[in-house]
Amino acid sequence: MAIPKTICLTIGVVSTLFSIALAIPGTASFYYNLSHAPTACYGNTSQGTLLAASDSLLMNDFSCGTLLKVTCTGPVPKPCTGKSVVVKIVSDCPGCGVTMDLSKEAFSIIATPVTVENIIKIDYVK
């Protein structure tokens, strides 16, 4: 028995609204070398390229290895691309001044570096 299209659409809309309601606002910038530098959580062991560093998140309910879906919330097409990215917390970020520092690779998926400081508004969820 096939599930009617309206039920599938309703489930999709409710899931999206639930995700949006749980999103936490913040700010992000990028660090050119995050994908290649030793990290506080993993040392010299590579964790890929879609990464984040944050002091405030590590001090709260998030730990090393936490995956976060990050979305730029500013205007599209600049600086935001309208896309989201899933990043892994791999390090602290003393003195960053933003909620999280993203790897250049992760930042470029959700935003175009066009501002002087390259600080963007974001929403993130676990």
mmCIF file of N, CA, C and O in Angstrom, residues 11-80:
data_model
loop_
_atom_site.group_PDB
_atom_site.id
_atom_site.type_symbol
_atom_site.label_atom_id
_atom_site.label_comp_id
_atom_site.label_asym_id
_atom_site.label_seq_id
_atom_site.Cartn_x
_atom_site.Cartn_y
_atom_site.Cartn_z
ATOM 1 N N ILE A 11 4.415 15.376 6.388
ATOM 2 C CA ILE A 11 5.521 14.934 7.240
ATOM 3 C C ILE A 11 6.776 15.756 6.953
ATOM 4 O O ILE A 11 7.471 16.194 7.868
ATOM 5 N N GLY A 12 7.053 16.011 5.684
ATOM 6 C CA GLY A 12 8.221 16.804 5.306
ATOM 7 C C GLY A 12 8.143 18.229 5.828
ATOM 8 O O GLY A 12 9.117 18.765 6.348
ATOM 9 N N VAL A 13 6.977 18.858 5.699
ATOM 10 C CA VAL A 13 6.797 20.235 6.168
ATOM 11 C C VAL A 13 6.943 20.310 7.686
ATOM 12 O O VAL A 13 7.620 21.185 8.221
ATOM 13 N N VAL A 14 6.312 19.373 8.406
ATOM 14 C CA VAL A 14 6.395 19.364 9.869
ATOM 15 C C VAL A 14 7.839 19.148 10.320
ATOM 16 O O VAL A 14 8.321 19.820 11.236
ATOM 17 N N SER A 15 8.552 18.242 9.673
ATOM 18 C CA SER A 15 9.959 17.987 10.025
ATOM 19 C C SER A 15 10.811 19.237 9.823
ATOM 20 O O SER A 15 11.652 19.575 10.655
ATOM 21 N N THR A 16 10.588 19.934 8.721
ATOM 22 C CA THR A 16 11.343 21.151 8.436
ATOM 23 C C THR A 16 11.043 22.227 9.473
ATOM 24 O O THR A 16 11.955 22.877 9.991
ATOM 25 N N LEU A 17 9.773 22.422 9.793
ATOM 26 C CA LEU A 17 9.397 23.426 10.786
ATOM 27 C C LEU A 17 9.972 23.090 12.157
ATOM 28 O O LEU A 17 10.417 23.973 12.888
ATOM 29 N N PHE A 18 9.990 21.810 12.512
ATOM 30 C CA PHE A 18 10.551 21.381 13.790
ATOM 31 C C PHE A 18 12.041 21.694 13.839
ATOM 32 O O PHE A 18 12.554 22.202 14.827
ATOM 33 N N SER A 19 12.740 21.440 12.743
ATOM 34 C CA SER A 19 14.173 21.711 12.667
ATOM 35 C C SER A 19 14.443 23.206 12.783
ATOM 36 O O SER A 19 15.361 23.634 13.475
ATOM 37 N N ILE A 20 13.639 24.024 12.112
ATOM 38 C CA ILE A 20 13.810 25.470 12.165
ATOM 39 C C ILE A 20 13.570 25.980 13.582
ATOM 40 O O ILE A 20 14.279 26.849 14.078
ATOM 41 N N ALA A 21 12.563 25.432 14.255
ATOM 42 C CA ALA A 21 12.223 25.876 15.614
ATOM 43 C C ALA A 21 13.356 25.584 16.597
ATOM 44 O O ALA A 21 13.534 26.299 17.573
ATOM 45 N N LEU A 22 14.128 24.540 16.362
ATOM 46 C CA LEU A 22 15.216 24.164 17.263
ATOM 47 C C LEU A 22 16.533 24.847 16.933
ATOM 48 O O LEU A 22 17.500 24.712 17.678
ATOM 49 N N ALA A 23 16.599 25.553 15.819
ATOM 50 C CA ALA A 23 17.840 26.189 15.393
ATOM 51 C C ALA A 23 18.281 27.246 16.402
ATOM 52 O O ALA A 23 17.475 27.974 16.962
ATOM 53 N N ILE A 24 19.595 27.300 16.630
ATOM 54 C CA ILE A 24 20.194 28.254 17.559
ATOM 55 C C ILE A 24 20.913 29.320 16.732
ATOM 56 O O ILE A 24 21.737 28.987 15.878
ATOM 57 N N PRO A 25 20.617 30.601 16.971
ATOM 58 C CA PRO A 25 21.309 31.647 16.211
ATOM 59 C C PRO A 25 22.731 31.872 16.725
ATOM 60 O O PRO A 25 23.034 31.642 17.888
ATOM 61 N N GLY A 26 23.603 32.308 15.836
ATOM 62 C CA GLY A 26 24.981 32.605 16.214
ATOM 63 C C GLY A 26 25.689 33.337 15.093
ATOM 64 O O GLY A 26 25.060 33.830 14.155
ATOM 65 N N THR A 27 27.011 33.383 15.190
ATOM 66 C CA THR A 27 27.840 33.994 14.155
ATOM 67 C C THR A 27 28.993 33.056 13.822
ATOM 68 O O THR A 27 29.392 32.226 14.635
ATOM 69 N N ALA A 28 29.508 33.214 12.623
ATOM 70 C CA ALA A 28 30.631 32.368 12.196
ATOM 71 C C ALA A 28 31.584 33.165 11.318
ATOM 72 O O ALA A 28 31.190 34.117 10.648
ATOM 73 N N SER A 29 32.820 32.739 11.343
ATOM 74 C CA SER A 29 33.839 33.228 10.427
ATOM 75 C C SER A 29 34.591 31.991 9.943
ATOM 76 O O SER A 29 34.153 30.876 10.189
ATOM 77 N N PHE A 30 35.708 32.175 9.250
ATOM 78 C CA PHE A 30 36.459 30.987 8.836
ATOM 79 C C PHE A 30 37.932 31.141 9.146
ATOM 80 O O PHE A 30 38.454 32.236 9.282
ATOM 81 N N TYR A 31 38.567 30.002 9.283
ATOM 82 C CA TYR A 31 39.997 29.922 9.541
ATOM 83 C C TYR A 31 40.614 29.140 8.388
ATOM 84 O O TYR A 31 40.235 27.996 8.136
ATOM 85 N N TYR A 32 41.524 29.777 7.656
ATOM 86 C CA TYR A 32 42.096 29.187 6.450
ATOM 87 C C TYR A 32 42.679 27.797 6.662
ATOM 88 O O TYR A 32 42.564 26.926 5.832
ATOM 89 N N ASN A 33 43.328 27.569 7.796
ATOM 90 C CA ASN A 33 44.124 26.357 7.983
ATOM 91 C C ASN A 33 43.477 25.321 8.898
ATOM 92 O O ASN A 33 44.125 24.371 9.291
ATOM 93 N N LEU A 34 42.198 25.487 9.257
ATOM 94 C CA LEU A 34 41.574 24.590 10.232
ATOM 95 C C LEU A 34 41.631 23.123 9.803
ATOM 96 O O LEU A 34 41.824 22.236 10.619
ATOM 97 N N SER A 35 41.498 22.849 8.511
ATOM 98 C CA SER A 35 41.514 21.462 8.031
ATOM 99 C C SER A 35 42.887 20.814 8.107
ATOM 100 O O SER A 35 43.003 19.596 8.036
ATOM 101 N N HIS A 36 43.933 21.621 8.239
ATOM 102 C CA HIS A 36 45.303 21.085 8.192
ATOM 103 C C HIS A 36 46.105 21.290 9.467
ATOM 104 O O HIS A 36 47.201 20.768 9.594
ATOM 105 N N ALA A 37 45.567 22.043 10.404
ATOM 106 C CA ALA A 37 46.294 22.337 11.641
ATOM 107 C C ALA A 37 45.958 21.306 12.719
ATOM 108 O O ALA A 37 44.876 20.713 12.701
ATOM 109 N N PRO A 38 46.876 21.063 13.658
ATOM 110 C CA PRO A 38 46.537 20.193 14.794
ATOM 111 C C PRO A 38 45.360 20.795 15.565
ATOM 112 O O PRO A 38 45.230 22.010 15.665
ATOM 113 N N THR A 39 44.484 19.932 16.087
ATOM 114 C CA THR A 39 43.304 20.421 16.797
ATOM 115 C C THR A 39 43.345 20.010 18.263
ATOM 116 O O THR A 39 44.017 19.052 18.637
ATOM 117 N N ALA A 40 42.601 20.735 19.095
ATOM 118 C CA ALA A 40 42.561 20.434 20.528
ATOM 119 C C ALA A 40 41.933 19.071 20.796
ATOM 120 O O ALA A 40 42.291 18.403 21.759
ATOM 121 N N CYS A 41 41.014 18.654 19.956
ATOM 122 C CA CYS A 41 40.307 17.384 20.189
ATOM 123 C C CYS A 41 41.028 16.172 19.610
ATOM 124 O O CYS A 41 40.974 15.090 20.181
ATOM 125 N N TYR A 42 41.683 16.337 18.472
ATOM 126 C CA TYR A 42 42.216 15.176 17.754
ATOM 127 C C TYR A 42 43.702 15.265 17.425
ATOM 128 O O TYR A 42 44.231 14.383 16.748
ATOM 129 N N GLY A 43 44.380 16.305 17.882
ATOM 130 C CA GLY A 43 45.807 16.430 17.594
ATOM 131 C C GLY A 43 46.069 16.517 16.100
ATOM 132 O O GLY A 43 45.449 17.309 15.405
ATOM 133 N N ASN A 44 46.984 15.671 15.611
ATOM 134 C CA ASN A 44 47.347 15.681 14.190
ATOM 135 C C ASN A 44 46.536 14.707 13.341
ATOM 136 O O ASN A 44 46.804 14.547 12.157
ATOM 137 N N THR A 45 45.546 14.040 13.936
ATOM 138 C CA THR A 45 44.731 13.087 13.188
ATOM 139 C C THR A 45 43.690 13.838 12.365
ATOM 140 O O THR A 45 42.871 14.567 12.904
ATOM 141 N N SER A 46 43.724 13.657 11.058
ATOM 142 C CA SER A 46 42.801 14.356 10.157
ATOM 143 C C SER A 46 41.355 13.974 10.453
ATOM 144 O O SER A 46 41.034 12.816 10.691
ATOM 145 N N GLN A 47 40.482 14.973 10.403
ATOM 146 C CA GLN A 47 39.053 14.754 10.614
ATOM 147 C C GLN A 47 38.247 15.193 9.399
ATOM 148 O O GLN A 47 37.046 15.415 9.480
ATOM 149 N N GLY A 48 38.907 15.326 8.259
ATOM 150 C CA GLY A 48 38.227 15.758 7.048
ATOM 151 C C GLY A 48 38.383 17.249 6.850
ATOM 152 O O GLY A 48 39.296 17.878 7.390
ATOM 153 N N THR A 49 37.465 17.848 6.078
ATOM 154 C CA THR A 49 37.589 19.266 5.750
ATOM 155 C C THR A 49 36.402 20.114 6.202
ATOM 156 O O THR A 49 36.492 21.330 6.212
ATOM 157 N N LEU A 50 35.279 19.500 6.563
ATOM 158 C CA LEU A 50 34.097 20.256 6.979
ATOM 159 C C LEU A 50 34.081 20.327 8.499
ATOM 160 O O LEU A 50 33.444 19.516 9.176
ATOM 161 N N LEU A 51 34.805 21.326 9.039
ATOM 162 C CA LEU A 51 35.107 21.367 10.464
ATOM 163 C C LEU A 51 34.707 22.695 11.111
ATOM 164 O O LEU A 51 34.518 23.698 10.431
ATOM 165 N N ALA A 52 34.605 22.674 12.447
ATOM 166 C CA ALA A 52 34.325 23.883 13.219
ATOM 167 C C ALA A 52 35.161 23.885 14.486
ATOM 168 O O ALA A 52 35.482 22.835 15.040
ATOM 169 N N ALA A 53 35.490 25.088 14.932
ATOM 170 C CA ALA A 53 36.180 25.285 16.208
ATOM 171 C C ALA A 53 35.374 26.295 17.006
ATOM 172 O O ALA A 53 34.852 27.259 16.445
ATOM 173 N N SER A 54 35.247 26.054 18.321
ATOM 174 C CA SER A 54 34.456 26.968 19.133
ATOM 175 C C SER A 54 34.763 26.809 20.608
ATOM 176 O O SER A 54 34.785 25.698 21.124
ATOM 177 N N ASP A 55 34.972 27.919 21.285
ATOM 178 C CA ASP A 55 35.111 27.895 22.743
ATOM 179 C C ASP A 55 33.746 27.786 23.403
ATOM 180 O O ASP A 55 33.533 26.977 24.293
ATOM 181 N N SER A 56 32.800 28.601 22.958
ATOM 182 C CA SER A 56 31.494 28.653 23.621
ATOM 183 C C SER A 56 30.729 27.338 23.488
ATOM 184 O O SER A 56 30.070 26.909 24.430
ATOM 185 N N LEU A 57 30.825 26.677 22.358
ATOM 186 C CA LEU A 57 30.108 25.410 22.191
ATOM 187 C C LEU A 57 30.732 24.301 23.021
ATOM 188 O O LEU A 57 30.029 23.482 23.600
ATOM 189 N N LEU A 58 32.057 24.262 23.095
ATOM 190 C CA LEU A 58 32.725 23.219 23.883
ATOM 191 C C LEU A 58 32.476 23.392 25.372
ATOM 192 O O LEU A 58 32.506 22.434 26.127
ATOM 193 N N MET A 59 32.210 24.617 25.813
ATOM 194 C CA MET A 59 31.944 24.853 27.229
ATOM 195 C C MET A 59 30.489 24.547 27.593
ATOM 196 O O MET A 59 30.158 24.445 28.759
ATOM 197 N N ASN A 60 29.631 24.421 26.611
ATOM 198 C CA ASN A 60 28.215 24.172 26.882
ATOM 199 C C ASN A 60 27.853 22.720 26.596
ATOM 200 O O ASN A 60 28.564 21.826 26.998
ATOM 201 N N ASP A 61 26.773 22.483 25.904
ATOM 202 C CA ASP A 61 26.255 21.131 25.708
ATOM 203 C C ASP A 61 26.898 20.363 24.559
ATOM 204 O O ASP A 61 26.425 19.297 24.199
ATOM 205 N N PHE A 62 27.939 20.884 23.975
ATOM 206 C CA PHE A 62 28.544 20.239 22.821
ATOM 207 C C PHE A 62 29.938 19.746 23.191
ATOM 208 O O PHE A 62 30.597 20.314 24.039
ATOM 209 N N SER A 63 30.372 18.682 22.532
ATOM 210 C CA SER A 63 31.694 18.129 22.827
ATOM 211 C C SER A 63 32.442 17.868 21.531
ATOM 212 O O SER A 63 31.885 17.996 20.432
ATOM 213 N N CYS A 64 33.697 17.494 21.664
ATOM 214 C CA CYS A 64 34.491 17.136 20.499
ATOM 215 C C CYS A 64 33.761 16.061 19.709
ATOM 216 O O CYS A 64 33.220 15.120 20.282
ATOM 217 N N GLY A 65 33.729 16.235 18.401
ATOM 218 C CA GLY A 65 33.085 15.254 17.540
ATOM 219 C C GLY A 65 31.613 15.513 17.276
ATOM 220 O O GLY A 65 31.011 14.846 16.446
ATOM 221 N N THR A 66 31.006 16.482 17.970
ATOM 222 C CA THR A 66 29.602 16.806 17.735
ATOM 223 C C THR A 66 29.424 17.291 16.300
ATOM 224 O O THR A 66 30.202 18.102 15.809
ATOM 225 N N LEU A 67 28.396 16.775 15.634
ATOM 226 C CA LEU A 67 28.069 17.219 14.285
ATOM 227 C C LEU A 67 26.976 18.274 14.368
ATOM 228 O O LEU A 67 25.982 18.095 15.073
ATOM 229 N N LEU A 68 27.162 19.362 13.641
ATOM 230 C CA LEU A 68 26.199 20.452 13.616
ATOM 231 C C LEU A 68 25.831 20.790 12.180
ATOM 232 O O LEU A 68 26.711 20.862 11.315
ATOM 233 N N LYS A 69 24.548 21.014 11.938
ATOM 234 C CA LYS A 69 24.098 21.512 10.639
ATOM 235 C C LYS A 69 24.069 23.027 10.746
ATOM 236 O O LYS A 69 23.369 23.590 11.582
ATOM 237 N N VAL A 70 24.851 23.700 9.906
ATOM 238 C CA VAL A 70 25.007 25.151 9.967
ATOM 239 C C VAL A 70 24.438 25.772 8.694
ATOM 240 O O VAL A 70 24.722 25.313 7.590
ATOM 241 N N THR A 71 23.637 26.833 8.878
ATOM 242 C CA THR A 71 23.031 27.543 7.759
ATOM 243 C C THR A 71 23.284 29.038 7.914
ATOM 244 O O THR A 71 23.058 29.597 8.982
ATOM 245 N N CYS A 72 23.747 29.671 6.858
ATOM 246 C CA CYS A 72 23.923 31.124 6.848
ATOM 247 C C CYS A 72 22.531 31.752 6.749
ATOM 248 O O CYS A 72 21.694 31.306 5.960
ATOM 249 N N THR A 73 22.269 32.775 7.582
ATOM 250 C CA THR A 73 20.926 33.355 7.640
ATOM 251 C C THR A 73 20.835 34.755 7.043
ATOM 252 O O THR A 73 19.813 35.411 7.170
ATOM 253 N N GLY A 74 21.867 35.207 6.387
ATOM 254 C CA GLY A 74 21.840 36.524 5.754
ATOM 255 C C GLY A 74 21.229 36.448 4.364
ATOM 256 O O GLY A 74 20.653 35.425 3.970
ATOM 257 N N PRO A 75 21.376 37.524 3.597
ATOM 258 C CA PRO A 75 20.780 37.566 2.261
ATOM 259 C C PRO A 75 21.452 36.611 1.283
ATOM 260 O O PRO A 75 22.637 36.331 1.376
ATOM 261 N N VAL A 76 20.647 36.095 0.348
ATOM 262 C CA VAL A 76 21.139 35.243 -0.744
ATOM 263 C C VAL A 76 21.087 36.111 -1.997
ATOM 264 O O VAL A 76 20.110 36.809 -2.205
ATOM 265 N N PRO A 77 22.053 36.189 -2.894
ATOM 266 C CA PRO A 77 23.196 35.300 -2.984
ATOM 267 C C PRO A 77 24.435 35.764 -2.238
ATOM 268 O O PRO A 77 25.401 35.012 -2.183
ATOM 269 N N LYS A 78 24.488 36.979 -1.719
ATOM 270 C CA LYS A 78 25.701 37.381 -1.011
ATOM 271 C C LYS A 78 25.338 37.971 0.328
ATOM 272 O O LYS A 78 24.501 38.853 0.388
ATOM 273 N N PRO A 79 25.903 37.568 1.405
ATOM 274 C CA PRO A 79 26.997 36.594 1.438
ATOM 275 C C PRO A 79 26.529 35.145 1.417
ATOM 276 O O PRO A 79 27.308 34.247 1.159
ATOM 277 N N CYS A 80 25.250 34.863 1.707
ATOM 278 C CA CYS A 80 24.797 33.475 1.848
ATOM 279 C C CYS A 80 24.507 32.822 0.503
ATOM 280 O O CYS A 80 24.080 33.479 -0.445
#
